[in-house]
Amino acid sequence: EGDPVFCTPDLLPHLGREQGSKPLNTDHAGEILTPIAGTIPYAGEGEDRVKLSVMALLNSRYGITEEDFSSAELSFVPAVNAKNVGLDASLIGAYGQDDRVCAYASLAALLGQSAAPKHTSVVVLADKEEIGSEGVSGMKSAKFDHLLASLCGNDMGVFHACLDNSLCLSCDVSAAFDPSFAEVYERRNTAYINGGISICKYTGGGGKSGASDASAETLAKLRKAFAENDVTWQLCELGKIDVGGGGTVAKYMAERGIETIDAGTPVLSMHAPFEVTSKFDCYHTYLGCKAILAL
């Protein structure tokens, strides 16, 4: 509260005939997503006085100069706080729950262990998953391998044994069944709101294209751990086979030889500015992460 709010203006429908005739995935070019930062010109003469006024405000409030933009990482996010959703307040509405909801559950589970785990527990909050896990902060990066190798005393034999003996819960959200768009879901193989943490044995498109397919033994380990810790869970896929598809970081962990499976919180309106999750599912995602970290 109290932070400045920005707005990206849109074309009014009265003048949007041409825009409205375009396919949905091409009607908004990236270059038009330009937020309004200010309109009052700086006092005096000269060009770009509105820009100068905005820069003066940034400098006076935050100490930012124009040159700082060359090395800044700034993000515009929806200006809406997290909300209780529904008359019964059973849901959470907020932006970016894919995948902050699972990141929070994972970290809370690690910090919430009542005793030291039997085995070394690691939670990786990886970046850039939506663009292919690229870069030094993505799950393809060797940074993760370097960290594990250092934990193994940089002994490559021990390091490889560590990978072979590890279990990875690729904690990512799943698509919750939405009755308004029922035609894209396979009702018998989808995640439902209030169904608990969802386990996705494999991801990919057109079946298992580009997927990481967890073994039956890995799934059995999850079933056993969840049963012993009263975790409510459900199995799911990502919609009907030929409708679309998607992936997670699971395949990059599996490529390292780590036993990996996807599990996470079902989400409605995934990738929208206001995503919706169930409080029950969020809690059981936390319980599920806690159960796996305690193995």
PDB file of C-alpha atoms in Angstrom:
ATOM      1  CA  GLU A   1       0.000   0.000   0.000  1.00  0.00           C
ATOM      2  CA  GLY A   2       1.178   3.498  -0.778  1.00  0.00           C
ATOM      3  CA  ASP A   3       3.451   2.481  -3.660  1.00  0.00           C
ATOM      4  CA  PRO A   4       2.921   4.228  -6.999  1.00  0.00           C
ATOM      5  CA  VAL A   5       0.579   2.446  -9.410  1.00  0.00           C
ATOM      6  CA  PHE A   6       1.170   2.247 -13.166  1.00  0.00           C
ATOM      7  CA  CYS A   7      -1.201   1.422 -16.003  1.00  0.00           C
ATOM      8  CA  THR A   8      -0.806   0.012 -19.501  1.00  0.00           C
ATOM      9  CA  PRO A   9      -3.624   1.550 -21.581  1.00  0.00           C
ATOM     10  CA  ASP A  10      -5.605  -0.582 -24.007  1.00  0.00           C
ATOM     11  CA  LEU A  11      -7.384   0.243 -27.240  1.00  0.00           C
ATOM     12  CA  LEU A  12     -11.048   1.109 -26.827  1.00  0.00           C
ATOM     13  CA  PRO A  13     -13.375  -1.388 -28.555  1.00  0.00           C
ATOM     14  CA  HIS A  14     -14.964   1.417 -30.621  1.00  0.00           C
ATOM     15  CA  LEU A  15     -11.666   1.668 -32.532  1.00  0.00           C
ATOM     16  CA  GLY A  16     -10.597  -1.952 -32.178  1.00  0.00           C
ATOM     17  CA  ARG A  17     -12.189  -3.581 -35.222  1.00  0.00           C
ATOM     18  CA  GLU A  18      -8.840  -4.481 -36.797  1.00  0.00           C
ATOM     19  CA  GLN A  19      -7.379  -5.609 -33.482  1.00  0.00           C
ATOM     20  CA  GLY A  20     -10.443  -7.723 -32.747  1.00  0.00           C
ATOM     21  CA  SER A  21     -10.137  -9.541 -36.069  1.00  0.00           C
ATOM     22  CA  LYS A  22      -6.660 -10.850 -35.214  1.00  0.00           C
ATOM     23  CA  PRO A  23      -6.031 -14.249 -33.571  1.00  0.00           C
ATOM     24  CA  LEU A  24      -5.909 -14.055 -29.780  1.00  0.00           C
ATOM     25  CA  ASN A  25      -2.180 -14.792 -29.595  1.00  0.00           C
ATOM     26  CA  THR A  26      -1.261 -11.947 -31.986  1.00  0.00           C
ATOM     27  CA  ASP A  27      -3.662  -9.128 -31.128  1.00  0.00           C
ATOM     28  CA  HIS A  28      -1.344  -7.529 -28.543  1.00  0.00           C
ATOM     29  CA  ALA A  29       2.218  -6.954 -29.730  1.00  0.00           C
ATOM     30  CA  GLY A  30       4.764  -6.846 -26.932  1.00  0.00           C
ATOM     31  CA  GLU A  31       5.857  -3.333 -27.870  1.00  0.00           C
ATOM     32  CA  ILE A  32       2.449  -1.826 -27.026  1.00  0.00           C
ATOM     33  CA  LEU A  33       2.640  -2.938 -23.391  1.00  0.00           C
ATOM     34  CA  THR A  34       4.014   0.441 -22.340  1.00  0.00           C
ATOM     35  CA  PRO A  35       3.025   1.616 -18.839  1.00  0.00           C
ATOM     36  CA  ILE A  36       2.185   5.221 -18.030  1.00  0.00           C
ATOM     37  CA  ALA A  37       4.687   6.561 -15.482  1.00  0.00           C
ATOM     38  CA  GLY A  38       3.739  10.251 -15.439  1.00  0.00           C
ATOM     39  CA  THR A  39       2.311  13.153 -17.442  1.00  0.00           C
ATOM     40  CA  ILE A  40       3.466  16.413 -15.808  1.00  0.00           C
ATOM     41  CA  PRO A  41       6.397  18.115 -17.591  1.00  0.00           C
ATOM     42  CA  TYR A  42       9.471  19.386 -15.784  1.00  0.00           C
ATOM     43  CA  ALA A  43       9.555  23.151 -15.311  1.00  0.00           C
ATOM     44  CA  GLY A  44      11.457  25.162 -17.903  1.00  0.00           C
ATOM     45  CA  GLU A  45      12.285  24.713 -21.573  1.00  0.00           C
ATOM     46  CA  GLY A  46      13.621  21.777 -23.569  1.00  0.00           C
ATOM     47  CA  GLU A  47      12.606  18.401 -24.949  1.00  0.00           C
ATOM     48  CA  ASP A  48      11.439  15.279 -23.079  1.00  0.00           C
ATOM     49  CA  ARG A  49      10.348  17.335 -20.078  1.00  0.00           C
ATOM     50  CA  VAL A  50       7.846  14.673 -18.942  1.00  0.00           C
ATOM     51  CA  LYS A  51      10.632  12.094 -18.993  1.00  0.00           C
ATOM     52  CA  LEU A  52      12.872  14.520 -17.080  1.00  0.00           C
ATOM     53  CA  SER A  53      10.132  15.027 -14.498  1.00  0.00           C
ATOM     54  CA  VAL A  54       9.729  11.268 -14.013  1.00  0.00           C
ATOM     55  CA  MET A  55      13.496  10.804 -13.696  1.00  0.00           C
ATOM     56  CA  ALA A  56      13.646  13.629 -11.143  1.00  0.00           C
ATOM     57  CA  LEU A  57      10.986  11.876  -9.049  1.00  0.00           C
ATOM     58  CA  LEU A  58      12.816   8.542  -9.257  1.00  0.00           C
ATOM     59  CA  ASN A  59      16.024  10.228  -8.174  1.00  0.00           C
ATOM     60  CA  SER A  60      14.507  12.152  -5.291  1.00  0.00           C
ATOM     61  CA  ARG A  61      12.550   9.162  -3.938  1.00  0.00           C
ATOM     62  CA  TYR A  62      14.848   6.235  -4.678  1.00  0.00           C
ATOM     63  CA  GLY A  63      18.217   7.664  -5.713  1.00  0.00           C
ATOM     64  CA  ILE A  64      17.863   6.205  -9.227  1.00  0.00           C
ATOM     65  CA  THR A  65      19.495   7.868 -12.229  1.00  0.00           C
ATOM     66  CA  GLU A  66      18.900   7.161 -15.911  1.00  0.00           C
ATOM     67  CA  GLU A  67      22.183   5.265 -16.141  1.00  0.00           C
ATOM     68  CA  ASP A  68      21.005   2.900 -13.400  1.00  0.00           C
ATOM     69  CA  PHE A  69      18.372   1.496 -15.768  1.00  0.00           C
ATOM     70  CA  SER A  70      21.124  -0.226 -17.730  1.00  0.00           C
ATOM     71  CA  SER A  71      21.769  -2.568 -14.789  1.00  0.00           C
ATOM     72  CA  ALA A  72      18.350  -2.550 -13.115  1.00  0.00           C
ATOM     73  CA  GLU A  73      15.883  -5.428 -12.906  1.00  0.00           C
ATOM     74  CA  LEU A  74      12.452  -3.868 -12.640  1.00  0.00           C
ATOM     75  CA  SER A  75       9.154  -5.720 -12.839  1.00  0.00           C
ATOM     76  CA  PHE A  76       5.609  -4.484 -13.216  1.00  0.00           C
ATOM     77  CA  VAL A  77       3.223  -6.705 -11.277  1.00  0.00           C
ATOM     78  CA  PRO A  78      -0.558  -6.591 -10.774  1.00  0.00           C
ATOM     79  CA  ALA A  79      -1.405  -3.943  -8.171  1.00  0.00           C
ATOM     80  CA  VAL A  80      -3.713  -6.241  -6.213  1.00  0.00           C
ATOM     81  CA  ASN A  81      -2.995  -7.700  -2.798  1.00  0.00           C
ATOM     82  CA  ALA A  82      -3.746 -11.360  -2.092  1.00  0.00           C
ATOM     83  CA  LYS A  83      -7.447 -11.820  -1.325  1.00  0.00           C
ATOM     84  CA  ASN A  84      -9.736 -14.373   0.235  1.00  0.00           C
ATOM     85  CA  VAL A  85     -12.006 -15.604  -2.564  1.00  0.00           C
ATOM     86  CA  GLY A  86     -15.561 -16.862  -2.142  1.00  0.00           C
ATOM     87  CA  LEU A  87     -18.243 -16.271   0.461  1.00  0.00           C
ATOM     88  CA  ASP A  88     -16.664 -19.041   2.522  1.00  0.00           C
ATOM     89  CA  ALA A  89     -13.144 -17.584   2.032  1.00  0.00           C
ATOM     90  CA  SER A  90     -11.921 -21.053   1.060  1.00  0.00           C
ATOM     91  CA  LEU A  91      -9.763 -19.839  -1.819  1.00  0.00           C
ATOM     92  CA  ILE A  92      -6.776 -17.538  -2.272  1.00  0.00           C
ATOM     93  CA  GLY A  93      -6.610 -15.072  -5.143  1.00  0.00           C
ATOM     94  CA  ALA A  94      -3.268 -13.479  -6.035  1.00  0.00           C
ATOM     95  CA  TYR A  95      -0.892 -12.963  -8.940  1.00  0.00           C
ATOM     96  CA  GLY A  96       2.082 -15.248  -9.506  1.00  0.00           C
ATOM     97  CA  GLN A  97       0.896 -18.246  -7.496  1.00  0.00           C
ATOM     98  CA  ASP A  98       2.508 -20.235 -10.303  1.00  0.00           C
ATOM     99  CA  ASP A  99       4.901 -20.969  -8.755  1.00  0.00           C
ATOM    100  CA  ARG A 100       5.180 -18.916  -5.581  1.00  0.00           C
ATOM    101  CA  VAL A 101       2.614 -21.132  -3.858  1.00  0.00           C
ATOM    102  CA  CYS A 102       4.876 -24.186  -4.236  1.00  0.00           C
ATOM    103  CA  ALA A 103       8.048 -22.218  -3.488  1.00  0.00           C
ATOM    104  CA  TYR A 104       6.545 -21.027  -0.200  1.00  0.00           C
ATOM    105  CA  ALA A 105       5.297 -24.502   0.705  1.00  0.00           C
ATOM    106  CA  SER A 106       8.717 -26.032  -0.023  1.00  0.00           C
ATOM    107  CA  LEU A 107      10.670 -23.506   2.023  1.00  0.00           C
ATOM    108  CA  ALA A 108       8.158 -23.595   4.889  1.00  0.00           C
ATOM    109  CA  ALA A 109       8.400 -27.406   4.902  1.00  0.00           C
ATOM    110  CA  LEU A 110      12.195 -27.274   5.076  1.00  0.00           C
ATOM    111  CA  LEU A 111      12.214 -24.728   7.901  1.00  0.00           C
ATOM    112  CA  GLY A 112       9.332 -26.456   9.692  1.00  0.00           C
ATOM    113  CA  GLN A 113      11.055 -29.797  10.301  1.00  0.00           C
ATOM    114  CA  SER A 114      10.706 -30.740  13.969  1.00  0.00           C
ATOM    115  CA  ALA A 115      14.090 -32.481  13.955  1.00  0.00           C
ATOM    116  CA  ALA A 116      17.132 -32.814  11.726  1.00  0.00           C
ATOM    117  CA  PRO A 117      16.216 -35.009   8.721  1.00  0.00           C
ATOM    118  CA  LYS A 118      17.854 -38.404   8.251  1.00  0.00           C
ATOM    119  CA  HIS A 119      19.340 -37.253   4.956  1.00  0.00           C
ATOM    120  CA  THR A 120      20.538 -33.900   3.652  1.00  0.00           C
ATOM    121  CA  SER A 121      17.554 -31.835   2.477  1.00  0.00           C
ATOM    122  CA  VAL A 122      17.876 -29.185  -0.224  1.00  0.00           C
ATOM    123  CA  VAL A 123      15.247 -26.762  -1.524  1.00  0.00           C
ATOM    124  CA  VAL A 124      16.117 -25.016  -4.798  1.00  0.00           C
ATOM    125  CA  LEU A 125      14.047 -21.962  -5.721  1.00  0.00           C
ATOM    126  CA  ALA A 126      14.886 -21.926  -9.425  1.00  0.00           C
ATOM    127  CA  ASP A 127      14.240 -19.032 -11.794  1.00  0.00           C
ATOM    128  CA  LYS A 128      13.316 -18.753 -15.493  1.00  0.00           C
ATOM    129  CA  GLU A 129      11.160 -21.912 -15.613  1.00  0.00           C
ATOM    130  CA  GLU A 130       8.622 -20.276 -17.907  1.00  0.00           C
ATOM    131  CA  ILE A 131      11.240 -19.570 -20.593  1.00  0.00           C
ATOM    132  CA  GLY A 132      12.934 -22.965 -20.503  1.00  0.00           C
ATOM    133  CA  SER A 133      14.968 -22.796 -17.256  1.00  0.00           C
ATOM    134  CA  GLU A 134      17.738 -20.949 -19.084  1.00  0.00           C
ATOM    135  CA  GLY A 135      20.573 -18.895 -17.617  1.00  0.00           C
ATOM    136  CA  VAL A 136      22.672 -19.106 -14.500  1.00  0.00           C
ATOM    137  CA  SER A 137      19.620 -18.999 -12.205  1.00  0.00           C
ATOM    138  CA  GLY A 138      17.610 -21.602 -14.146  1.00  0.00           C
ATOM    139  CA  MET A 139      17.512 -25.322 -13.425  1.00  0.00           C
ATOM    140  CA  LYS A 140      19.715 -26.096 -16.425  1.00  0.00           C
ATOM    141  CA  SER A 141      22.544 -24.180 -14.764  1.00  0.00           C
ATOM    142  CA  ALA A 142      25.600 -26.003 -13.423  1.00  0.00           C
ATOM    143  CA  LYS A 143      25.311 -23.894 -10.245  1.00  0.00           C
ATOM    144  CA  PHE A 144      23.140 -26.613  -8.727  1.00  0.00           C
ATOM    145  CA  ASP A 145      25.701 -29.292  -9.552  1.00  0.00           C
ATOM    146  CA  HIS A 146      28.495 -27.175  -8.088  1.00  0.00           C
ATOM    147  CA  LEU A 147      26.530 -26.748  -4.860  1.00  0.00           C
ATOM    148  CA  LEU A 148      25.868 -30.469  -4.481  1.00  0.00           C
ATOM    149  CA  ALA A 149      29.462 -31.303  -5.379  1.00  0.00           C
ATOM    150  CA  SER A 150      30.694 -28.974  -2.643  1.00  0.00           C
ATOM    151  CA  LEU A 151      28.371 -30.691  -0.150  1.00  0.00           C
ATOM    152  CA  CYS A 152      30.012 -33.963  -1.233  1.00  0.00           C
ATOM    153  CA  GLY A 153      33.497 -32.607  -0.579  1.00  0.00           C
ATOM    154  CA  ASN A 154      34.073 -32.232  -4.346  1.00  0.00           C
ATOM    155  CA  ASP A 155      34.582 -36.002  -4.545  1.00  0.00           C
ATOM    156  CA  MET A 156      33.061 -36.908  -7.931  1.00  0.00           C
ATOM    157  CA  GLY A 157      32.430 -40.511  -6.942  1.00  0.00           C
ATOM    158  CA  VAL A 158      30.485 -39.386  -3.883  1.00  0.00           C
ATOM    159  CA  PHE A 159      28.752 -36.703  -5.957  1.00  0.00           C
ATOM    160  CA  HIS A 160      27.483 -39.209  -8.533  1.00  0.00           C
ATOM    161  CA  ALA A 161      26.354 -41.571  -5.775  1.00  0.00           C
ATOM    162  CA  CYS A 162      24.520 -38.628  -4.196  1.00  0.00           C
ATOM    163  CA  LEU A 163      22.626 -37.971  -7.435  1.00  0.00           C
ATOM    164  CA  ASP A 164      21.765 -41.655  -7.865  1.00  0.00           C
ATOM    165  CA  ASN A 165      20.430 -41.909  -4.304  1.00  0.00           C
ATOM    166  CA  SER A 166      18.450 -38.653  -4.286  1.00  0.00           C
ATOM    167  CA  LEU A 167      14.717 -38.095  -4.652  1.00  0.00           C
ATOM    168  CA  CYS A 168      13.451 -34.846  -6.164  1.00  0.00           C
ATOM    169  CA  LEU A 169       9.959 -33.452  -5.764  1.00  0.00           C
ATOM    170  CA  SER A 170       9.595 -31.084  -8.707  1.00  0.00           C
ATOM    171  CA  CYS A 171       7.110 -28.869  -6.921  1.00  0.00           C
ATOM    172  CA  ASP A 172       5.063 -27.062  -9.557  1.00  0.00           C
ATOM    173  CA  VAL A 173       1.404 -26.198  -9.907  1.00  0.00           C
ATOM    174  CA  SER A 174      -1.129 -28.177 -11.924  1.00  0.00           C
ATOM    175  CA  ALA A 175      -4.175 -27.055 -13.902  1.00  0.00           C
ATOM    176  CA  ALA A 176      -7.291 -27.332 -11.745  1.00  0.00           C
ATOM    177  CA  PHE A 177     -10.477 -28.464 -13.476  1.00  0.00           C
ATOM    178  CA  ASP A 178     -12.559 -25.487 -14.603  1.00  0.00           C
ATOM    179  CA  PRO A 179     -16.167 -26.401 -15.509  1.00  0.00           C
ATOM    180  CA  SER A 180     -16.401 -23.308 -17.728  1.00  0.00           C
ATOM    181  CA  PHE A 181     -13.801 -24.875 -20.036  1.00  0.00           C
ATOM    182  CA  ALA A 182     -14.552 -28.541 -19.382  1.00  0.00           C
ATOM    183  CA  GLU A 183     -13.848 -29.523 -22.993  1.00  0.00           C
ATOM    184  CA  VAL A 184     -10.048 -29.226 -22.572  1.00  0.00           C
ATOM    185  CA  TYR A 185      -9.840 -31.497 -19.504  1.00  0.00           C
ATOM    186  CA  GLU A 186      -9.966 -35.271 -19.141  1.00  0.00           C
ATOM    187  CA  ARG A 187     -12.269 -35.432 -16.112  1.00  0.00           C
ATOM    188  CA  ARG A 188     -10.931 -38.790 -14.882  1.00  0.00           C
ATOM    189  CA  ASN A 189      -7.316 -37.627 -15.025  1.00  0.00           C
ATOM    190  CA  THR A 190      -7.342 -34.030 -13.847  1.00  0.00           C
ATOM    191  CA  ALA A 191      -6.702 -32.124 -10.630  1.00  0.00           C
ATOM    192  CA  TYR A 192      -9.632 -30.693  -8.702  1.00  0.00           C
ATOM    193  CA  ILE A 193      -9.864 -27.796  -6.268  1.00  0.00           C
ATOM    194  CA  ASN A 194      -9.904 -29.120  -2.665  1.00  0.00           C
ATOM    195  CA  GLY A 195      -8.521 -32.472  -3.837  1.00  0.00           C
ATOM    196  CA  GLY A 196      -5.157 -31.984  -2.124  1.00  0.00           C
ATOM    197  CA  ILE A 197      -1.657 -31.886  -3.575  1.00  0.00           C
ATOM    198  CA  SER A 198      -1.671 -33.118  -7.172  1.00  0.00           C
ATOM    199  CA  ILE A 199       0.871 -35.650  -8.444  1.00  0.00           C
ATOM    200  CA  CYS A 200       1.684 -35.508 -12.145  1.00  0.00           C
ATOM    201  CA  LYS A 201       3.514 -38.685 -13.198  1.00  0.00           C
ATOM    202  CA  TYR A 202       4.512 -37.186 -16.527  1.00  0.00           C
ATOM    203  CA  THR A 203       4.248 -33.875 -18.350  1.00  0.00           C
ATOM    204  CA  GLY A 204       4.770 -32.997 -22.002  1.00  0.00           C
ATOM    205  CA  GLY A 205       2.642 -32.442 -25.075  1.00  0.00           C
ATOM    206  CA  GLY A 206       0.716 -34.888 -27.250  1.00  0.00           C
ATOM    207  CA  GLY A 207       1.146 -37.517 -24.570  1.00  0.00           C
ATOM    208  CA  LYS A 208       4.726 -37.609 -23.319  1.00  0.00           C
ATOM    209  CA  SER A 209       6.612 -35.530 -25.893  1.00  0.00           C
ATOM    210  CA  GLY A 210       9.427 -33.708 -24.105  1.00  0.00           C
ATOM    211  CA  ALA A 211       8.338 -35.216 -20.805  1.00  0.00           C
ATOM    212  CA  SER A 212       9.922 -36.521 -17.662  1.00  0.00           C
ATOM    213  CA  ASP A 213       8.080 -39.737 -16.827  1.00  0.00           C
ATOM    214  CA  ALA A 214       8.476 -40.790 -13.204  1.00  0.00           C
ATOM    215  CA  SER A 215       8.868 -44.482 -12.439  1.00  0.00           C
ATOM    216  CA  ALA A 216       6.209 -46.536 -10.695  1.00  0.00           C
ATOM    217  CA  GLU A 217       8.629 -47.014  -7.790  1.00  0.00           C
ATOM    218  CA  THR A 218       8.986 -43.249  -7.354  1.00  0.00           C
ATOM    219  CA  LEU A 219       5.232 -42.799  -7.295  1.00  0.00           C
ATOM    220  CA  ALA A 220       4.965 -45.610  -4.746  1.00  0.00           C
ATOM    221  CA  LYS A 221       7.419 -43.769  -2.475  1.00  0.00           C
ATOM    222  CA  LEU A 222       5.195 -40.688  -2.587  1.00  0.00           C
ATOM    223  CA  ARG A 223       2.060 -42.720  -1.884  1.00  0.00           C
ATOM    224  CA  LYS A 224       3.688 -44.327   1.148  1.00  0.00           C
ATOM    225  CA  ALA A 225       5.067 -41.049   2.521  1.00  0.00           C
ATOM    226  CA  PHE A 226       1.762 -39.249   2.011  1.00  0.00           C
ATOM    227  CA  ALA A 227      -0.251 -42.059   3.605  1.00  0.00           C
ATOM    228  CA  GLU A 228       2.005 -42.106   6.666  1.00  0.00           C
ATOM    229  CA  ASN A 229       1.640 -38.338   7.109  1.00  0.00           C
ATOM    230  CA  ASP A 230      -2.088 -37.922   6.372  1.00  0.00           C
ATOM    231  CA  VAL A 231      -1.484 -35.966   3.175  1.00  0.00           C
ATOM    232  CA  THR A 232      -4.486 -35.687   0.866  1.00  0.00           C
ATOM    233  CA  TRP A 233      -3.360 -36.175  -2.726  1.00  0.00           C
ATOM    234  CA  GLN A 234      -4.688 -36.743  -6.237  1.00  0.00           C
ATOM    235  CA  LEU A 235      -3.286 -37.817  -9.606  1.00  0.00           C
ATOM    236  CA  CYS A 236      -3.490 -35.583 -12.647  1.00  0.00           C
ATOM    237  CA  GLU A 237      -2.406 -34.863 -16.197  1.00  0.00           C
ATOM    238  CA  LEU A 238      -2.269 -31.505 -17.980  1.00  0.00           C
ATOM    239  CA  GLY A 239      -5.534 -31.553 -19.906  1.00  0.00           C
ATOM    240  CA  LYS A 240      -6.536 -33.798 -22.782  1.00  0.00           C
ATOM    241  CA  ILE A 241      -3.682 -35.405 -24.700  1.00  0.00           C
ATOM    242  CA  ASP A 242      -4.117 -33.492 -27.959  1.00  0.00           C
ATOM    243  CA  VAL A 243      -5.244 -30.129 -26.560  1.00  0.00           C
ATOM    244  CA  GLY A 244      -1.897 -28.678 -25.528  1.00  0.00           C
ATOM    245  CA  GLY A 245       0.709 -29.564 -22.970  1.00  0.00           C
ATOM    246  CA  GLY A 246       3.538 -28.180 -20.922  1.00  0.00           C
ATOM    247  CA  GLY A 247       6.604 -29.033 -18.914  1.00  0.00           C
ATOM    248  CA  THR A 248       8.428 -28.367 -15.675  1.00  0.00           C
ATOM    249  CA  VAL A 249      11.992 -28.562 -14.366  1.00  0.00           C
ATOM    250  CA  ALA A 250      11.511 -32.293 -13.712  1.00  0.00           C
ATOM    251  CA  LYS A 251      13.256 -33.367 -16.909  1.00  0.00           C
ATOM    252  CA  TYR A 252      16.363 -31.334 -16.071  1.00  0.00           C
ATOM    253  CA  MET A 253      16.618 -33.019 -12.673  1.00  0.00           C
ATOM    254  CA  ALA A 254      16.006 -36.439 -14.229  1.00  0.00           C
ATOM    255  CA  GLU A 255      18.771 -35.792 -16.778  1.00  0.00           C
ATOM    256  CA  ARG A 256      21.153 -35.567 -13.820  1.00  0.00           C
ATOM    257  CA  GLY A 257      20.157 -39.084 -12.801  1.00  0.00           C
ATOM    258  CA  ILE A 258      17.939 -37.942  -9.936  1.00  0.00           C
ATOM    259  CA  GLU A 259      14.699 -39.806  -9.273  1.00  0.00           C
ATOM    260  CA  THR A 260      12.130 -37.051  -9.964  1.00  0.00           C
ATOM    261  CA  ILE A 261       8.375 -36.574  -9.912  1.00  0.00           C
ATOM    262  CA  ASP A 262       6.084 -33.543 -10.279  1.00  0.00           C
ATOM    263  CA  ALA A 263       3.685 -32.584  -7.508  1.00  0.00           C
ATOM    264  CA  GLY A 264       2.091 -29.299  -6.509  1.00  0.00           C
ATOM    265  CA  THR A 265      -0.972 -27.163  -5.940  1.00  0.00           C
ATOM    266  CA  PRO A 266      -3.887 -27.083  -8.422  1.00  0.00           C
ATOM    267  CA  VAL A 267      -4.488 -23.576  -9.825  1.00  0.00           C
ATOM    268  CA  LEU A 268      -7.439 -21.927 -11.545  1.00  0.00           C
ATOM    269  CA  SER A 269      -6.759 -19.153 -14.101  1.00  0.00           C
ATOM    270  CA  MET A 270      -3.096 -20.162 -14.381  1.00  0.00           C
ATOM    271  CA  HIS A 271      -0.915 -17.347 -15.812  1.00  0.00           C
ATOM    272  CA  ALA A 272      -3.711 -14.800 -15.415  1.00  0.00           C
ATOM    273  CA  PRO A 273      -3.045 -11.630 -13.364  1.00  0.00           C
ATOM    274  CA  PHE A 274      -5.215 -13.086 -10.575  1.00  0.00           C
ATOM    275  CA  GLU A 275      -4.690 -16.826 -10.041  1.00  0.00           C
ATOM    276  CA  VAL A 276      -6.812 -18.857  -7.630  1.00  0.00           C
ATOM    277  CA  THR A 277      -5.859 -21.718  -5.307  1.00  0.00           C
ATOM    278  CA  SER A 278      -7.564 -23.612  -2.501  1.00  0.00           C
ATOM    279  CA  LYS A 279      -6.346 -23.089   1.060  1.00  0.00           C
ATOM    280  CA  PHE A 280      -6.841 -26.811   1.648  1.00  0.00           C
ATOM    281  CA  ASP A 281      -4.649 -27.681  -1.327  1.00  0.00           C
ATOM    282  CA  CYS A 282      -1.981 -25.162  -0.287  1.00  0.00           C
ATOM    283  CA  TYR A 283      -1.813 -26.707   3.171  1.00  0.00           C
ATOM    284  CA  HIS A 284      -1.558 -30.253   1.846  1.00  0.00           C
ATOM    285  CA  THR A 285       1.153 -29.164  -0.583  1.00  0.00           C
ATOM    286  CA  TYR A 286       3.072 -27.998   2.478  1.00  0.00           C
ATOM    287  CA  LEU A 287       2.374 -31.296   4.267  1.00  0.00           C
ATOM    288  CA  GLY A 288       3.444 -33.244   1.175  1.00  0.00           C
ATOM    289  CA  CYS A 289       6.733 -31.350   0.887  1.00  0.00           C
ATOM    290  CA  LYS A 290       7.349 -31.843   4.596  1.00  0.00           C
ATOM    291  CA  ALA A 291       6.738 -35.588   4.310  1.00  0.00           C
ATOM    292  CA  ILE A 292       9.214 -35.954   1.431  1.00  0.00           C
ATOM    293  CA  LEU A 293      11.910 -33.841   3.092  1.00  0.00           C
ATOM    294  CA  ALA A 294      11.644 -36.024   6.205  1.00  0.00           C
ATOM    295  CA  LEU A 295      12.396 -39.266   4.330  1.00  0.00           C
TER     296      LEU A 295
END
